[in-house]
C-alpha cells in the first residue's frame, strides 16, 4: 500500500476493508484515485485512476501503451468498458480496464473516464 501511495499520492481516508481507501493524487493529471485491497487486508487488489479534465487519454493511446483490447459486457445504458491484455509475471498479472466517456463512434477515438489497474493471481 505504501509503495502505491508513494507513487500516486498519500492516503486521504481509509475506512477499512471492503471499502477502497481514497488517495490524494499528487499529479495534476489525476483528479481522483482509489486503492482497494484483498479481503484479508493483504496486498493491493485494484488501483482506480480518474484522469483530470483535459488530461483524459484516448483508447488509441492506451492501446499503444498496453496492446489490444476486448470490449467487456456491461449493463444496458452503462458506459462501455474495455480490458487490455494483461501483463504479468509468474505469480501476478495486471489487467487494465478502461471505462469510456460516451463513445464517439470508433472506440479508438473515445476518451477514457476511468482506468482500473487490477492485480490478479496467476496460480
PDB file of C-alpha atoms in Angstrom:
ATOM      1  CA  UNK A   1       0.000   0.000   0.000  1.00  0.00           C
ATOM      2  CA  UNK A   2       2.776   2.400   0.918  1.00  0.00           C
ATOM      3  CA  UNK A   3       4.558   1.810  -2.417  1.00  0.00           C
ATOM      4  CA  UNK A   4       1.410   2.688  -4.378  1.00  0.00           C
ATOM      5  CA  UNK A   5       0.724   5.715  -2.175  1.00  0.00           C
ATOM      6  CA  UNK A   6       4.304   6.904  -2.690  1.00  0.00           C
ATOM      7  CA  UNK A   7       3.787   6.884  -6.482  1.00  0.00           C
ATOM      8  CA  UNK A   8       0.187   8.140  -6.702  1.00  0.00           C
ATOM      9  CA  UNK A   9      -0.326  10.234  -3.583  1.00  0.00           C
ATOM     10  CA  UNK A  10      -0.784   9.869   0.152  1.00  0.00           C
ATOM     11  CA  UNK A  11      -3.723   8.067   1.701  1.00  0.00           C
ATOM     12  CA  UNK A  12      -6.540  10.516   2.381  1.00  0.00           C
ATOM     13  CA  UNK A  13      -9.137   8.289   4.026  1.00  0.00           C
ATOM     14  CA  UNK A  14      -9.067   4.586   4.796  1.00  0.00           C
ATOM     15  CA  UNK A  15     -12.438   3.331   6.030  1.00  0.00           C
ATOM     16  CA  UNK A  16     -11.129  -0.254   6.089  1.00  0.00           C
ATOM     17  CA  UNK A  17     -11.947  -3.286   4.004  1.00  0.00           C
ATOM     18  CA  UNK A  18     -14.146  -3.715   1.944  1.00  0.00           C
ATOM     19  CA  UNK A  19     -14.292  -0.009   1.090  1.00  0.00           C
ATOM     20  CA  UNK A  20     -11.352   1.253  -1.002  1.00  0.00           C
ATOM     21  CA  UNK A  21      -9.086   3.872   0.501  1.00  0.00           C
ATOM     22  CA  UNK A  22      -9.063   7.296  -1.098  1.00  0.00           C
ATOM     23  CA  UNK A  23      -5.693   8.607  -2.211  1.00  0.00           C
ATOM     24  CA  UNK A  24      -4.803  12.280  -2.643  1.00  0.00           C
ATOM     25  CA  UNK A  25      -3.130  12.297  -6.076  1.00  0.00           C
ATOM     26  CA  UNK A  26      -0.037  14.458  -6.364  1.00  0.00           C
ATOM     27  CA  UNK A  27      -0.027  14.590 -10.183  1.00  0.00           C
ATOM     28  CA  UNK A  28      -2.237  17.320 -11.678  1.00  0.00           C
ATOM     29  CA  UNK A  29      -3.225  14.879 -14.450  1.00  0.00           C
ATOM     30  CA  UNK A  30      -5.131  12.758 -11.910  1.00  0.00           C
ATOM     31  CA  UNK A  31      -8.430  14.012 -10.469  1.00  0.00           C
ATOM     32  CA  UNK A  32      -9.085  11.093  -8.103  1.00  0.00           C
ATOM     33  CA  UNK A  33      -7.574   7.750  -7.100  1.00  0.00           C
ATOM     34  CA  UNK A  34      -8.789   4.817  -5.009  1.00  0.00           C
ATOM     35  CA  UNK A  35      -6.941   1.733  -3.836  1.00  0.00           C
ATOM     36  CA  UNK A  36      -8.736  -1.489  -2.926  1.00  0.00           C
ATOM     37  CA  UNK A  37      -7.134  -4.411  -1.127  1.00  0.00           C
ATOM     38  CA  UNK A  38      -7.820  -8.102  -0.883  1.00  0.00           C
ATOM     39  CA  UNK A  39     -10.288  -9.158   1.859  1.00  0.00           C
ATOM     40  CA  UNK A  40      -7.575 -10.387   4.216  1.00  0.00           C
ATOM     41  CA  UNK A  41      -6.216  -6.794   4.325  1.00  0.00           C
ATOM     42  CA  UNK A  42      -3.387  -8.104   2.219  1.00  0.00           C
ATOM     43  CA  UNK A  43      -1.808  -6.604  -0.877  1.00  0.00           C
ATOM     44  CA  UNK A  44      -3.479  -4.071  -3.153  1.00  0.00           C
ATOM     45  CA  UNK A  45      -6.079  -5.523  -5.488  1.00  0.00           C
ATOM     46  CA  UNK A  46      -7.152  -2.612  -7.709  1.00  0.00           C
ATOM     47  CA  UNK A  47      -5.978   0.942  -8.297  1.00  0.00           C
ATOM     48  CA  UNK A  48      -8.624   3.171  -9.863  1.00  0.00           C
ATOM     49  CA  UNK A  49      -7.464   6.392 -11.525  1.00  0.00           C
ATOM     50  CA  UNK A  50      -9.771   9.139 -12.777  1.00  0.00           C
ATOM     51  CA  UNK A  51      -7.900  11.468 -15.117  1.00  0.00           C
ATOM     52  CA  UNK A  52      -8.412  15.214 -14.752  1.00  0.00           C
ATOM     53  CA  UNK A  53     -10.489  17.020 -17.354  1.00  0.00           C
ATOM     54  CA  UNK A  54      -8.347  17.821 -20.364  1.00  0.00           C
ATOM     55  CA  UNK A  55      -5.927  15.015 -19.462  1.00  0.00           C
ATOM     56  CA  UNK A  56      -8.077  12.014 -20.383  1.00  0.00           C
ATOM     57  CA  UNK A  57      -6.254   9.605 -22.674  1.00  0.00           C
ATOM     58  CA  UNK A  58      -7.889   8.165 -25.755  1.00  0.00           C
ATOM     59  CA  UNK A  59      -8.404   4.449 -26.272  1.00  0.00           C
ATOM     60  CA  UNK A  60      -5.818   4.640 -29.077  1.00  0.00           C
ATOM     61  CA  UNK A  61      -3.245   5.973 -26.591  1.00  0.00           C
ATOM     62  CA  UNK A  62      -3.978   3.159 -24.134  1.00  0.00           C
ATOM     63  CA  UNK A  63      -3.804   0.641 -26.977  1.00  0.00           C
ATOM     64  CA  UNK A  64      -0.372   1.982 -27.875  1.00  0.00           C
ATOM     65  CA  UNK A  65       0.775   1.530 -24.261  1.00  0.00           C
ATOM     66  CA  UNK A  66      -0.974  -1.740 -23.321  1.00  0.00           C
ATOM     67  CA  UNK A  67      -1.729  -3.563 -26.571  1.00  0.00           C
ATOM     68  CA  UNK A  68      -5.002  -4.900 -27.929  1.00  0.00           C
ATOM     69  CA  UNK A  69      -8.256  -4.766 -26.026  1.00  0.00           C
ATOM     70  CA  UNK A  70     -11.586  -6.533 -25.853  1.00  0.00           C
ATOM     71  CA  UNK A  71     -14.947  -4.976 -25.028  1.00  0.00           C
ATOM     72  CA  UNK A  72     -16.368  -6.194 -21.718  1.00  0.00           C
ATOM     73  CA  UNK A  73     -20.030  -6.875 -21.074  1.00  0.00           C
ATOM     74  CA  UNK A  74     -21.827  -4.033 -19.323  1.00  0.00           C
ATOM     75  CA  UNK A  75     -25.436  -3.410 -18.417  1.00  0.00           C
ATOM     76  CA  UNK A  76     -27.582  -1.532 -20.899  1.00  0.00           C
ATOM     77  CA  UNK A  77     -27.132   2.211 -20.576  1.00  0.00           C
ATOM     78  CA  UNK A  78     -23.719   1.928 -18.894  1.00  0.00           C
ATOM     79  CA  UNK A  79     -20.580   3.348 -20.459  1.00  0.00           C
ATOM     80  CA  UNK A  80     -18.548   0.858 -22.491  1.00  0.00           C
ATOM     81  CA  UNK A  81     -15.635  -0.852 -20.735  1.00  0.00           C
ATOM     82  CA  UNK A  82     -12.558  -2.315 -22.375  1.00  0.00           C
ATOM     83  CA  UNK A  83      -9.967  -4.710 -20.980  1.00  0.00           C
ATOM     84  CA  UNK A  84      -6.409  -4.657 -22.257  1.00  0.00           C
ATOM     85  CA  UNK A  85      -4.242  -7.765 -22.495  1.00  0.00           C
ATOM     86  CA  UNK A  86      -2.897  -8.354 -19.014  1.00  0.00           C
ATOM     87  CA  UNK A  87       0.825  -8.235 -18.436  1.00  0.00           C
ATOM     88  CA  UNK A  88       2.474 -10.027 -15.588  1.00  0.00           C
ATOM     89  CA  UNK A  89       4.921 -12.415 -14.118  1.00  0.00           C
ATOM     90  CA  UNK A  90       4.928 -15.869 -12.555  1.00  0.00           C
ATOM     91  CA  UNK A  91       2.549 -15.013  -9.648  1.00  0.00           C
ATOM     92  CA  UNK A  92       0.616 -11.906 -10.723  1.00  0.00           C
ATOM     93  CA  UNK A  93      -0.743 -10.263 -13.819  1.00  0.00           C
ATOM     94  CA  UNK A  94      -2.250  -6.820 -14.166  1.00  0.00           C
ATOM     95  CA  UNK A  95      -5.389  -6.264 -16.202  1.00  0.00           C
ATOM     96  CA  UNK A  96      -6.008  -2.708 -17.393  1.00  0.00           C
ATOM     97  CA  UNK A  97      -9.720  -1.886 -17.534  1.00  0.00           C
ATOM     98  CA  UNK A  98     -10.895   1.366 -19.107  1.00  0.00           C
ATOM     99  CA  UNK A  99     -14.376   2.841 -18.734  1.00  0.00           C
ATOM    100  CA  UNK A 100     -15.076   5.190 -21.610  1.00  0.00           C
ATOM    101  CA  UNK A 101     -16.737   8.542 -21.718  1.00  0.00           C
ATOM    102  CA  UNK A 102     -19.744   8.481 -24.047  1.00  0.00           C
ATOM    103  CA  UNK A 103     -18.414   6.852 -27.212  1.00  0.00           C
ATOM    104  CA  UNK A 104     -17.860   8.908 -30.341  1.00  0.00           C
ATOM    105  CA  UNK A 105     -18.346   6.200 -32.928  1.00  0.00           C
ATOM    106  CA  UNK A 106     -14.979   4.459 -33.128  1.00  0.00           C
ATOM    107  CA  UNK A 107     -13.706   3.322 -29.719  1.00  0.00           C
ATOM    108  CA  UNK A 108     -10.130   4.303 -30.560  1.00  0.00           C
ATOM    109  CA  UNK A 109     -11.118   7.993 -30.701  1.00  0.00           C
ATOM    110  CA  UNK A 110     -13.081   7.860 -27.420  1.00  0.00           C
ATOM    111  CA  UNK A 111     -11.658   9.297 -24.210  1.00  0.00           C
ATOM    112  CA  UNK A 112     -11.285   7.321 -21.011  1.00  0.00           C
ATOM    113  CA  UNK A 113     -13.176   8.399 -17.884  1.00  0.00           C
ATOM    114  CA  UNK A 114     -11.613   5.854 -15.516  1.00  0.00           C
ATOM    115  CA  UNK A 115      -8.733   3.381 -15.594  1.00  0.00           C
ATOM    116  CA  UNK A 116      -8.513   0.410 -13.237  1.00  0.00           C
ATOM    117  CA  UNK A 117      -5.267  -1.493 -12.774  1.00  0.00           C
ATOM    118  CA  UNK A 118      -6.444  -4.839 -11.350  1.00  0.00           C
ATOM    119  CA  UNK A 119      -3.915  -7.293  -9.964  1.00  0.00           C
ATOM    120  CA  UNK A 120      -4.858 -10.962 -10.423  1.00  0.00           C
ATOM    121  CA  UNK A 121      -3.161 -14.097  -9.130  1.00  0.00           C
ATOM    122  CA  UNK A 122      -1.977 -16.355 -11.944  1.00  0.00           C
ATOM    123  CA  UNK A 123      -1.618 -19.516  -9.883  1.00  0.00           C
TER     124      UNK A 123
END
